[in-house]
Amino acid sequence: MVQTAPRPRAGDTVMSVARRRRRGGRPGPAGGSAGAAAGAKGLSGNSVGLLGSAVIGISTVAPVYCLTSTLGPTVGQVGVQMPAVFLAGFLPMLLVAFAYRELNKAVPDCGTSFTWTVRAFGPKVGWMCGWGLVIATIIVLSNLAGVATSFFYLLLGELTGSDAVAALDGNRPAHVATCLAFIALATAVSYRGMTATKGVQYALVGLQLAVLAVFVTMALIKARSGDLSLPAGSIGFSWSWLNPFAVQSFAAFTAGLSLSIFMFWGWDACLTVNEETEGSDRTPGRAALIAMVVLVGSYLLTAVAAQMFAGVGDEGLGLGNPETADNVFAALADPVMGTALGVLLFVAVLASAAASLQTTFLPVARTVLAMSAYQALPPSFARVHPRFRSPGRATVAAGIATGVFYAVMSFLSTNVLIDTIYALGLMICFYYSITAFACAWYFRGVLRDSVRDALFKGVFPVLGGLLLAAVFCKTLYDMWDPAYGSGSSVLGVGSVFVIGVGLLLIGVALMLVMRWRRPAFFRGEVLTGATPVSVVVGE
C-alpha cells in the first residue's frame, strides 16, 4: 500500500515548489512538516544533534584508516605533492557539500542522492545514482573490514610478541573469515538502530583523532630535531608541497586526485540520517561542513609530518615503498612513537576501521530503504524494525552483500585492497557529480533570485560536478591499463577497470529488472520534481 502526501497545488512546477521551499513554505504531509517523514517511515526522529551528526560524518570517513591505506599509493603517484593533491581533492568535495546542503534544506529525505536526482533528472538517472552510492558503500565496507582485520592481527602480534599471530593476516582463509566476523558484528550493531550507533562513536572518534594528533606531533618533533636516528629519506618541509601544478603528469595528478577524493568520502552520512536528526533541514548540512574542515586539517598535518619524517622513497620507511603502501602506519608506528605508544596507533587504526565499518552501514541501509519506499526496489527493504526503528532488512542485506563482495574479490585480485580503493574513487565521482548537477537543475528557477542562490545552488555545485566528472572520465580511461592500481588484470584489462565498470553494468542490469518488476516508479508515477516533501511507505 502506497501512502502519499496531498497532491501538489494546481499548476505547480519544479520552480514554483522550489521557490516555496526556499521561502519557508515547504509543502508536505500533515500540514507541511518536513520532520513528519521520519515518523511515517518509522525511523527514530530527533535522535541526533549537530555534534552527533558531525561525529557520524567523521566516523564514516575513518580518517586514520584512510591515511594508513592511502598515504602510500598517493605518494606513489604524486611524490612530495601529496599535500597539494589532498587540498585539490578537498575542493570539489567542498563544492559538492554545498549542493548537498541546499538540497537537504529543500528535501530532507534519507534517500539523499537517489531522491534528489530522481526529482531533478527522472527515475533512470536517479536509480543509477542511488546504485552508485550503494555499491560505493559496499566497496568501502569491504575495505574497512580488511583493514580492521589486518590491524587486529598486528595488534595481537604486538601484545603477545608472537610473529606467528601477526602472520595470520597473511593467511587468506583466516583473513577472510575474520573479515566476515567483523562485518557480521557491525551489521548487528547497526541493526539495533541509532541509539546503539551513537553509544560508541564519540569515544572511538575521539580516540583516533587524539592518537593521530600525538603521531603528528612526535613525527614533526623528530623530523625537525636532525637526530641521526632519523630514516635516511627524511626531508625538510617545503611550501612547494602545496603546489598541485608541480605534479609530474596529468595522469599522475588524476590518479592521486582519485585517491584523495576517496579519503573524503563518507561525510554525506550526516545527511542520510537527516530524518533522524534534530532540525533535519539544516543540521545535517552544517554537520557535513564541520566534518570536512576537521578532515582536511587532519589530512594535511599528517601528510606533512609523515613526509618530513619518512620521506617519499621507495625503500625502507619511505612512503613510496610498495611493500608498505597499503598499511603505512604499521611501518611508522614504532619509529615515530616508540614501542609503547606505537601500540596506540595500531589501536587507533583498528578503532577507526571498526567505528567506520559500523556507521558506514547507515547511508547504504537508508538509501536502500528510500529506494524501496519509493518503489524502486522490492518492498521488503522498506520495513523498519518496530523496536529499534532501523531499516533492519536493508541493513542485513548490505552486510551480506559486503561479505560476499569481499570474499570473492579476495580470491580474484592479487591486491584487492588497493584495486577496490581505486574503483571506489570512480564510484564516488559518479554519484557525487550527478548529485551536484541535480542541485543546479532542481533550483534552476530560483538561481536569479539572489547572489547567494546563484552561487550555492548553481555555480558551486556545477563547478564541483564538472571537476568530479572530469576525474571520472580521465580515471576511466587510465584504469584500462593493467598497470593502473595493483598491476593485476583480467583478460588483459586492468582489474580496476573490470571492478569499476563491471559494478556499474551490474547496476544497469538490476535497474532493467526492477523496471519490469516495479514499473510505476520508472513511469514517473511515484516521485517527480513537483512532488511535495512527502512520505511513501513501502508495501
Coordinates of C-alpha atoms in Angstrom, one line a residue:
M1 CA 0.0 0.0 0.0
V2 CA 1.5 3.4 -1.0
Q3 CA 0.6 6.4 1.1
T4 CA 1.4 9.9 -0.2
A5 CA 1.0 13.4 1.0
P6 CA -1.6 15.7 -0.6
R7 CA -1.1 16.3 -4.3
P8 CA 0.8 19.4 -5.4
R9 CA -1.1 22.6 -6.0
A10 CA -2.6 23.1 -9.4
G11 CA 0.0 24.5 -11.8
D12 CA 2.9 23.5 -9.6
T13 CA 6.3 23.2 -11.4
V14 CA 9.7 22.3 -10.1
M15 CA 10.5 26.0 -10.0
S16 CA 7.4 27.1 -8.0
V17 CA 7.8 24.3 -5.5
A18 CA 11.5 25.2 -5.1
R19 CA 10.6 28.9 -4.5
R20 CA 8.1 28.0 -1.8
R21 CA 10.7 25.8 -0.1
R22 CA 13.3 28.5 -0.2
R23 CA 10.9 30.9 1.4
G24 CA 9.9 28.5 4.1
G25 CA 6.6 27.4 2.5
R26 CA 7.7 23.8 2.1
P27 CA 4.7 21.7 1.2
G28 CA 4.4 18.3 2.9
P29 CA 2.2 15.9 4.7
A30 CA 0.2 16.7 7.7
G31 CA 0.4 20.4 7.4
G32 CA 3.8 20.5 5.7
S33 CA 6.1 19.3 8.5
A34 CA 9.4 18.2 7.0
G35 CA 10.0 16.1 10.0
A36 CA 6.9 14.1 9.5
A37 CA 8.8 11.9 7.1
A38 CA 10.8 10.3 9.9
G39 CA 7.7 9.2 11.7
A40 CA 5.9 7.9 8.7
K41 CA 8.9 5.8 7.6
G42 CA 9.3 4.5 11.1
L43 CA 12.8 5.9 11.7
S44 CA 13.6 7.4 15.1
G45 CA 13.2 11.2 14.6
N46 CA 15.2 13.8 16.6
S47 CA 17.7 11.3 17.9
V48 CA 20.9 13.0 16.6
G49 CA 22.1 16.6 17.3
L50 CA 24.7 18.7 15.5
L51 CA 27.7 17.3 17.3
G52 CA 26.4 13.7 16.9
S53 CA 25.8 14.3 13.2
A54 CA 29.3 15.7 12.7
V55 CA 30.8 12.7 14.6
I56 CA 28.9 10.3 12.4
G57 CA 30.4 12.1 9.3
I58 CA 33.9 11.9 10.7
S59 CA 33.5 8.3 11.8
T60 CA 32.2 7.2 8.5
V61 CA 35.2 8.7 6.7
A62 CA 37.5 7.0 9.2
P63 CA 40.4 9.4 8.9
V64 CA 43.1 7.2 10.5
Y65 CA 42.1 4.2 8.3
C66 CA 42.1 6.4 5.2
L67 CA 45.5 7.7 5.9
T68 CA 47.1 4.3 6.6
S69 CA 45.7 2.8 3.4
T70 CA 46.1 5.9 1.1
L71 CA 49.3 7.8 2.0
G72 CA 51.5 5.2 0.3
P73 CA 49.5 4.9 -3.0
T74 CA 49.2 8.7 -3.2
V75 CA 52.9 9.2 -2.8
G76 CA 53.5 6.5 -5.4
Q77 CA 51.5 8.7 -7.8
V78 CA 52.5 12.3 -7.0
G79 CA 55.5 12.1 -4.7
V80 CA 56.0 15.1 -2.4
Q81 CA 53.0 16.8 -3.9
M82 CA 50.7 14.7 -1.7
P83 CA 49.6 17.6 0.5
A84 CA 48.7 19.6 -2.7
V85 CA 46.6 16.7 -4.0
F86 CA 44.8 16.4 -0.7
L87 CA 43.9 20.0 -1.0
A88 CA 42.8 19.5 -4.6
G89 CA 40.6 16.6 -3.6
F90 CA 39.0 18.7 -0.9
L91 CA 37.9 21.5 -3.3
P92 CA 35.4 19.5 -5.4
M93 CA 34.1 17.8 -2.2
L94 CA 33.5 21.2 -0.6
L95 CA 31.7 22.4 -3.7
V96 CA 29.5 19.3 -3.7
A97 CA 28.9 19.7 0.0
F98 CA 27.2 23.0 -0.7
A99 CA 24.9 21.2 -3.2
Y100 CA 24.0 18.6 -0.5
R101 CA 23.3 21.3 2.0
E102 CA 20.9 23.2 -0.3
L103 CA 19.1 20.1 -1.5
N104 CA 18.8 18.9 2.1
K105 CA 17.2 22.2 3.1
A106 CA 14.5 21.7 0.4
V107 CA 14.1 17.9 0.6
P108 CA 15.3 16.4 3.9
D109 CA 14.9 12.8 2.8
C110 CA 17.1 9.8 3.9
G111 CA 17.4 8.8 0.2
T112 CA 19.6 11.9 -0.4
S113 CA 21.4 11.4 -3.8
F114 CA 18.8 9.0 -5.0
T115 CA 15.7 11.0 -4.1
W116 CA 17.2 14.4 -5.2
T117 CA 18.4 13.1 -8.5
V118 CA 15.1 11.4 -9.3
R119 CA 13.4 14.8 -8.7
A120 CA 15.8 16.6 -10.9
F121 CA 16.6 14.1 -13.8
G122 CA 14.0 11.4 -13.6
P123 CA 13.8 7.7 -12.4
K124 CA 16.5 6.1 -14.5
V125 CA 19.3 8.6 -13.7
G126 CA 18.2 8.7 -10.1
W127 CA 18.2 4.9 -9.8
M128 CA 21.8 4.7 -11.1
C129 CA 22.8 7.5 -8.8
G130 CA 21.4 5.5 -5.9
W131 CA 23.1 2.4 -7.1
G132 CA 26.4 4.3 -7.3
L133 CA 26.1 5.3 -3.6
V134 CA 25.1 1.8 -2.6
I135 CA 27.9 0.0 -4.4
A136 CA 30.5 2.6 -3.3
T137 CA 29.4 1.9 0.3
I138 CA 29.7 -1.8 -0.2
I139 CA 33.2 -1.4 -1.6
V140 CA 34.4 0.7 1.3
L141 CA 32.7 -1.5 3.9
S142 CA 34.7 -4.4 2.5
N143 CA 38.0 -2.4 2.7
L144 CA 37.2 -1.3 6.2
A145 CA 36.7 -4.9 7.3
G146 CA 40.0 -5.8 5.6
V147 CA 42.0 -3.0 7.4
A148 CA 40.3 -3.9 10.7
T149 CA 41.4 -7.5 10.3
S150 CA 44.9 -6.6 9.4
F151 CA 45.4 -4.3 12.4
F152 CA 43.5 -6.8 14.6
Y153 CA 46.2 -9.4 14.0
L154 CA 49.1 -6.9 14.0
L155 CA 47.8 -5.6 17.4
L156 CA 47.5 -9.2 18.7
G157 CA 51.0 -9.9 17.5
E158 CA 52.4 -6.8 19.3
L159 CA 50.6 -7.6 22.5
T160 CA 51.6 -11.3 22.5
G161 CA 55.1 -10.8 21.0
S162 CA 54.3 -13.5 18.5
D163 CA 55.2 -13.2 14.9
A164 CA 53.1 -16.2 14.1
V165 CA 49.9 -14.5 15.4
A166 CA 50.7 -11.4 13.4
A167 CA 51.3 -13.5 10.3
L168 CA 47.7 -14.9 10.4
D169 CA 46.7 -11.8 8.5
G170 CA 48.6 -13.2 5.5
N171 CA 46.7 -16.5 5.7
R172 CA 43.9 -15.8 3.2
P173 CA 41.2 -18.2 4.6
A174 CA 41.8 -16.9 8.2
H175 CA 41.8 -13.3 7.0
V176 CA 38.6 -13.6 5.0
A177 CA 36.9 -15.5 7.9
T178 CA 37.9 -12.7 10.4
C179 CA 36.7 -10.1 7.9
L180 CA 33.3 -11.8 7.7
A181 CA 33.1 -11.9 11.5
F182 CA 33.8 -8.1 11.7
I183 CA 31.1 -7.5 9.1
A184 CA 28.6 -9.6 10.9
L185 CA 29.3 -7.7 14.2
A186 CA 29.0 -4.3 12.6
T187 CA 25.8 -5.4 10.9
A188 CA 24.3 -6.5 14.2
V189 CA 25.2 -3.2 15.9
S190 CA 23.7 -1.1 13.1
Y191 CA 20.6 -3.3 13.1
R192 CA 19.9 -2.1 16.6
G193 CA 19.5 1.5 15.4
M194 CA 20.8 5.0 16.1
T195 CA 20.9 4.6 19.9
A196 CA 23.4 1.7 19.7
T197 CA 25.3 3.6 16.9
K198 CA 25.8 6.8 18.9
G199 CA 26.8 4.9 22.1
V200 CA 30.3 4.1 20.9
Q201 CA 31.1 6.7 18.2
Y202 CA 32.1 9.6 20.5
A203 CA 34.8 7.5 22.2
L204 CA 36.1 5.9 19.0
V205 CA 36.3 9.2 17.1
G206 CA 37.9 11.0 20.0
L207 CA 40.4 8.2 20.4
Q208 CA 41.5 8.1 16.8
L209 CA 41.8 11.9 16.5
A210 CA 43.8 12.1 19.8
V211 CA 46.3 9.4 18.7
L212 CA 46.6 11.0 15.3
A213 CA 47.5 14.3 17.0
V214 CA 50.2 12.5 19.1
F215 CA 51.6 10.9 15.9
V216 CA 51.8 14.2 14.0
T217 CA 53.4 16.0 17.0
M218 CA 56.1 13.3 17.5
A219 CA 56.8 13.0 13.8
L220 CA 57.3 16.7 13.5
I221 CA 59.5 17.0 16.6
K222 CA 61.7 14.1 15.4
A223 CA 61.9 15.4 11.8
R224 CA 62.9 18.9 13.0
S225 CA 65.4 17.6 15.5
G226 CA 68.0 16.5 13.0
D227 CA 68.6 13.3 15.0
L228 CA 71.0 10.8 13.4
S229 CA 68.5 8.0 14.1
L230 CA 66.0 9.5 11.6
P231 CA 65.3 7.5 8.5
A232 CA 67.7 8.1 5.6
G233 CA 64.9 9.6 3.5
S234 CA 63.8 12.3 5.9
I235 CA 63.3 15.7 4.2
G236 CA 62.7 19.3 5.2
F237 CA 59.3 21.0 4.8
S238 CA 58.8 23.0 1.6
W239 CA 55.9 25.2 0.6
S240 CA 56.2 23.7 -2.9
W241 CA 54.5 20.6 -1.5
L242 CA 51.2 22.6 -1.7
N243 CA 51.6 23.3 -5.4
P244 CA 49.4 21.0 -7.4
F245 CA 50.9 22.2 -10.7
A246 CA 54.2 20.6 -9.7
V247 CA 52.9 17.1 -10.2
Q248 CA 54.9 15.4 -13.0
S249 CA 52.0 14.5 -15.3
F250 CA 48.2 15.0 -15.6
A251 CA 47.7 11.2 -15.4
A252 CA 49.6 11.0 -12.1
F253 CA 47.6 14.0 -10.8
T254 CA 44.2 12.5 -11.6
A255 CA 45.2 9.1 -10.1
G256 CA 46.3 10.9 -6.9
L257 CA 43.2 13.0 -7.0
S258 CA 41.0 9.9 -7.3
L259 CA 42.7 8.6 -4.1
S260 CA 42.3 11.9 -2.4
I261 CA 38.6 12.1 -3.2
F262 CA 38.2 8.6 -1.7
M263 CA 39.7 10.0 1.5
F264 CA 36.9 12.5 1.9
W265 CA 34.2 10.1 1.0
G266 CA 31.6 9.4 3.8
W267 CA 30.8 12.9 5.1
D268 CA 27.4 12.7 3.4
A269 CA 26.4 10.1 6.1
C270 CA 25.4 13.2 8.0
L271 CA 22.7 13.7 5.5
T272 CA 21.5 10.1 5.1
V273 CA 20.4 10.3 8.8
N274 CA 18.6 13.6 8.3
E275 CA 15.2 12.2 9.1
E276 CA 16.6 11.1 12.5
T277 CA 18.3 14.5 13.2
E278 CA 17.1 17.5 15.1
G279 CA 16.4 20.2 12.6
S280 CA 16.5 17.8 9.7
D281 CA 16.6 20.6 7.1
R282 CA 19.6 22.5 8.4
T283 CA 21.6 20.5 11.0
P284 CA 22.9 17.7 8.6
G285 CA 24.4 20.3 6.1
R286 CA 26.2 22.2 8.9
A287 CA 27.5 18.9 10.4
A288 CA 28.9 17.9 7.0
L289 CA 30.8 21.1 6.6
I290 CA 32.2 20.8 10.2
A291 CA 33.3 17.2 9.4
M292 CA 35.1 18.2 6.2
V293 CA 37.0 21.0 7.9
V294 CA 38.2 18.6 10.6
L295 CA 39.2 16.0 8.0
V296 CA 41.2 18.3 5.7
G297 CA 43.1 19.7 8.7
S298 CA 43.9 16.2 9.9
Y299 CA 45.0 15.0 6.5
L300 CA 47.3 18.0 5.7
L301 CA 49.0 17.8 9.1
T302 CA 49.5 14.1 8.9
A303 CA 50.7 14.2 5.3
V304 CA 53.3 16.9 6.0
A305 CA 54.5 15.2 9.2
A306 CA 54.8 11.7 7.7
Q307 CA 56.6 13.1 4.6
M308 CA 59.1 15.0 6.7
F309 CA 59.8 12.1 8.9
A310 CA 59.9 9.2 6.4
G311 CA 60.4 10.9 3.0
V312 CA 58.9 9.6 -0.2
G313 CA 61.5 7.0 -1.2
D314 CA 60.6 3.5 -2.4
E315 CA 62.7 1.7 0.1
G316 CA 62.7 1.2 3.9
L317 CA 60.3 3.5 5.7
G318 CA 59.8 5.7 2.7
L319 CA 56.2 6.4 2.0
G320 CA 56.6 5.3 -1.6
N321 CA 57.8 1.8 -0.6
P322 CA 55.3 -0.6 -2.4
E323 CA 55.8 -3.2 0.3
T324 CA 54.2 -0.9 3.0
A325 CA 52.0 1.2 0.7
D326 CA 48.7 -0.4 1.8
N327 CA 49.4 0.0 5.5
V328 CA 51.8 2.9 6.2
F329 CA 51.1 3.3 9.9
A330 CA 52.1 -0.4 10.5
A331 CA 55.6 0.6 9.4
L332 CA 55.8 4.0 11.0
A333 CA 54.2 3.2 14.4
D334 CA 57.4 2.2 16.3
P335 CA 59.9 4.5 14.6
V336 CA 57.7 7.6 15.3
M337 CA 56.0 6.8 18.6
G338 CA 58.2 4.1 20.1
T339 CA 57.2 0.6 21.1
A340 CA 54.9 1.5 24.0
L341 CA 53.0 4.4 22.3
G342 CA 53.2 2.7 18.9
V343 CA 50.6 0.2 20.0
L344 CA 48.2 3.1 20.4
L345 CA 48.5 3.8 16.6
F346 CA 47.5 0.1 15.9
V347 CA 44.6 0.6 18.3
A348 CA 43.6 3.8 16.6
V349 CA 43.5 2.3 13.1
L350 CA 41.6 -0.7 14.4
A351 CA 39.1 1.7 16.2
S352 CA 38.9 3.9 13.1
A353 CA 38.1 1.0 10.8
A354 CA 35.7 -0.7 13.3
A355 CA 33.8 2.6 14.0
S356 CA 33.5 3.4 10.3
L357 CA 32.5 -0.2 9.5
Q358 CA 29.6 0.3 11.8
T359 CA 28.5 3.8 10.8
T360 CA 29.0 3.2 7.0
F361 CA 26.0 0.9 7.2
L362 CA 23.9 4.0 7.9
P363 CA 24.0 5.5 4.3
V364 CA 23.6 2.3 2.4
A365 CA 20.7 1.0 4.6
R366 CA 18.8 4.3 4.4
T367 CA 19.3 4.7 0.7
V368 CA 18.0 1.2 0.1
L369 CA 15.1 2.0 2.5
A370 CA 14.2 5.1 0.5
M371 CA 14.6 3.3 -2.9
S372 CA 12.2 0.6 -1.6
A373 CA 9.8 3.1 -0.1
Y374 CA 9.6 4.9 -3.5
Q375 CA 9.0 1.5 -5.2
A376 CA 12.4 1.4 -6.9
L377 CA 13.4 -1.8 -5.1
P378 CA 11.5 -4.7 -3.6
P379 CA 9.0 -3.5 -0.9
S380 CA 10.5 -5.7 1.8
F381 CA 13.6 -3.4 2.1
A382 CA 11.3 -0.6 3.3
R383 CA 10.4 -2.5 6.5
V384 CA 11.6 -0.7 9.7
H385 CA 12.3 -2.7 12.9
P386 CA 9.4 -1.9 15.3
R387 CA 11.6 -1.8 18.3
F388 CA 14.9 -0.5 17.1
R389 CA 13.3 1.8 14.4
S390 CA 16.1 1.0 12.0
P391 CA 15.9 -0.3 8.4
G392 CA 16.7 -3.8 9.6
R393 CA 16.1 -5.7 6.3
A394 CA 18.2 -3.3 4.3
T395 CA 21.0 -3.4 6.9
V396 CA 21.2 -7.2 6.8
A397 CA 21.2 -7.2 3.0
A398 CA 24.0 -4.7 3.0
G399 CA 26.0 -6.9 5.4
I400 CA 25.5 -10.0 3.2
A401 CA 26.4 -8.1 0.0
T402 CA 29.6 -6.7 1.7
G403 CA 30.7 -10.2 2.9
V404 CA 30.1 -11.8 -0.5
F405 CA 31.9 -9.0 -2.3
Y406 CA 35.0 -9.1 -0.1
A407 CA 35.2 -12.9 -0.1
V408 CA 35.0 -13.0 -3.9
M409 CA 37.4 -10.1 -4.6
S410 CA 40.0 -11.5 -2.1
F411 CA 40.4 -14.6 -4.3
L412 CA 40.0 -12.8 -7.6
S413 CA 42.5 -10.0 -7.3
T414 CA 46.1 -10.2 -6.1
N415 CA 45.8 -6.9 -4.2
V416 CA 42.1 -6.4 -3.6
L417 CA 42.6 -3.6 -1.1
I418 CA 44.4 -1.2 -3.5
D419 CA 42.3 -2.1 -6.5
T420 CA 38.9 -1.6 -4.8
I421 CA 40.1 1.7 -3.4
Y422 CA 40.9 2.9 -6.9
A423 CA 37.5 1.6 -8.1
L424 CA 35.8 3.3 -5.2
G425 CA 37.1 6.7 -6.4
L426 CA 35.3 6.0 -9.7
M427 CA 32.0 5.3 -7.9
I428 CA 32.3 8.3 -5.7
C429 CA 32.9 10.7 -8.6
F430 CA 30.0 9.1 -10.4
Y431 CA 27.2 9.7 -7.9
Y432 CA 28.6 12.9 -6.3
S433 CA 28.9 14.6 -9.7
I434 CA 25.3 13.6 -10.7
T435 CA 24.0 14.9 -7.4
A436 CA 25.9 18.2 -7.8
F437 CA 24.4 18.7 -11.3
A438 CA 21.0 17.7 -9.9
C439 CA 21.2 20.6 -7.4
A440 CA 21.7 23.2 -10.1
W441 CA 19.0 21.8 -12.3
Y442 CA 16.5 21.4 -9.5
F443 CA 16.9 25.0 -8.4
R444 CA 17.3 26.4 -11.9
G445 CA 14.1 28.5 -11.4
V446 CA 15.5 30.5 -8.4
L447 CA 19.1 31.0 -9.4
R448 CA 18.5 34.6 -10.4
D449 CA 16.7 35.5 -7.1
S450 CA 19.9 36.4 -5.3
V451 CA 23.7 36.2 -5.5
R452 CA 23.6 33.5 -2.7
D453 CA 21.2 31.4 -4.7
A454 CA 23.3 31.7 -7.8
L455 CA 26.5 30.7 -6.1
F456 CA 25.4 28.0 -3.6
K457 CA 22.6 26.4 -5.7
G458 CA 24.2 26.9 -9.1
V459 CA 27.8 27.9 -9.7
F460 CA 29.5 26.0 -6.8
P461 CA 27.6 22.7 -7.4
V462 CA 28.2 22.8 -11.2
L463 CA 31.9 23.5 -10.7
G464 CA 32.1 20.6 -8.2
G465 CA 30.2 18.3 -10.6
L466 CA 32.4 19.2 -13.5
L467 CA 35.6 18.6 -11.5
L468 CA 34.4 15.2 -10.4
A469 CA 33.1 14.3 -13.8
A470 CA 36.5 15.2 -15.3
V471 CA 38.2 12.9 -12.8
F472 CA 35.7 10.2 -13.5
C473 CA 36.4 10.3 -17.3
K474 CA 40.1 10.5 -17.0
T475 CA 40.3 7.7 -14.4
L476 CA 38.0 5.5 -16.6
Y477 CA 40.5 6.0 -19.5
D478 CA 43.6 5.4 -17.4
M479 CA 42.3 2.3 -15.5
W480 CA 42.0 0.3 -18.7
D481 CA 45.8 -0.2 -18.4
P482 CA 46.7 -3.2 -16.3
A483 CA 49.5 -1.1 -14.7
Y484 CA 46.8 1.0 -13.0
G485 CA 46.3 0.1 -9.4
S486 CA 48.0 -3.0 -8.2
G487 CA 49.0 -4.1 -11.7
S488 CA 46.7 -7.1 -11.9
S489 CA 44.5 -7.7 -14.9
V490 CA 41.6 -9.8 -16.2
L491 CA 41.9 -11.0 -19.8
G492 CA 44.5 -8.2 -20.4
V493 CA 42.3 -5.5 -19.0
G494 CA 43.2 -3.7 -15.7
S495 CA 41.4 -5.2 -12.8
V496 CA 40.4 -1.8 -11.5
F497 CA 38.6 -1.1 -14.8
V498 CA 36.9 -4.5 -14.5
I499 CA 35.8 -3.8 -10.9
G500 CA 34.6 -0.3 -11.5
V501 CA 32.8 -0.6 -14.9
G502 CA 31.6 -4.1 -14.1
L503 CA 29.8 -2.9 -11.0
L504 CA 28.1 0.0 -12.9
L505 CA 26.9 -2.5 -15.6
I506 CA 25.5 -4.7 -12.9
G507 CA 23.6 -1.7 -11.7
V508 CA 22.2 -1.2 -15.2
A509 CA 21.1 -4.8 -15.3
L510 CA 19.4 -4.6 -12.0
M511 CA 17.6 -1.4 -13.0
L512 CA 16.2 -3.2 -16.0
V513 CA 14.9 -6.0 -13.8
M514 CA 13.3 -3.5 -11.4
R515 CA 11.8 -1.6 -14.3
W516 CA 10.0 -4.8 -15.2
R517 CA 9.1 -5.7 -11.6
R518 CA 8.2 -2.2 -10.3
P519 CA 7.1 -0.2 -13.4
A520 CA 5.2 2.6 -11.5
F521 CA 8.4 4.2 -10.3
F522 CA 10.1 4.1 -13.7
R523 CA 6.9 5.6 -15.3
G524 CA 7.3 8.6 -13.0
E525 CA 4.1 7.9 -11.1
V526 CA 5.7 7.8 -7.6
L527 CA 8.3 10.5 -7.4
T528 CA 8.8 13.6 -9.6
G529 CA 10.3 17.0 -9.4
A530 CA 7.0 18.6 -8.4
T531 CA 6.2 16.0 -5.7
P532 CA 5.9 17.7 -2.3
V533 CA 8.2 16.7 0.5
S534 CA 6.2 13.5 1.1
V535 CA 6.2 10.2 2.7
V536 CA 5.9 7.0 0.7
V537 CA 5.7 3.9 2.7
G538 CA 6.5 0.5 1.1
E539 CA 4.0 -2.2 0.8

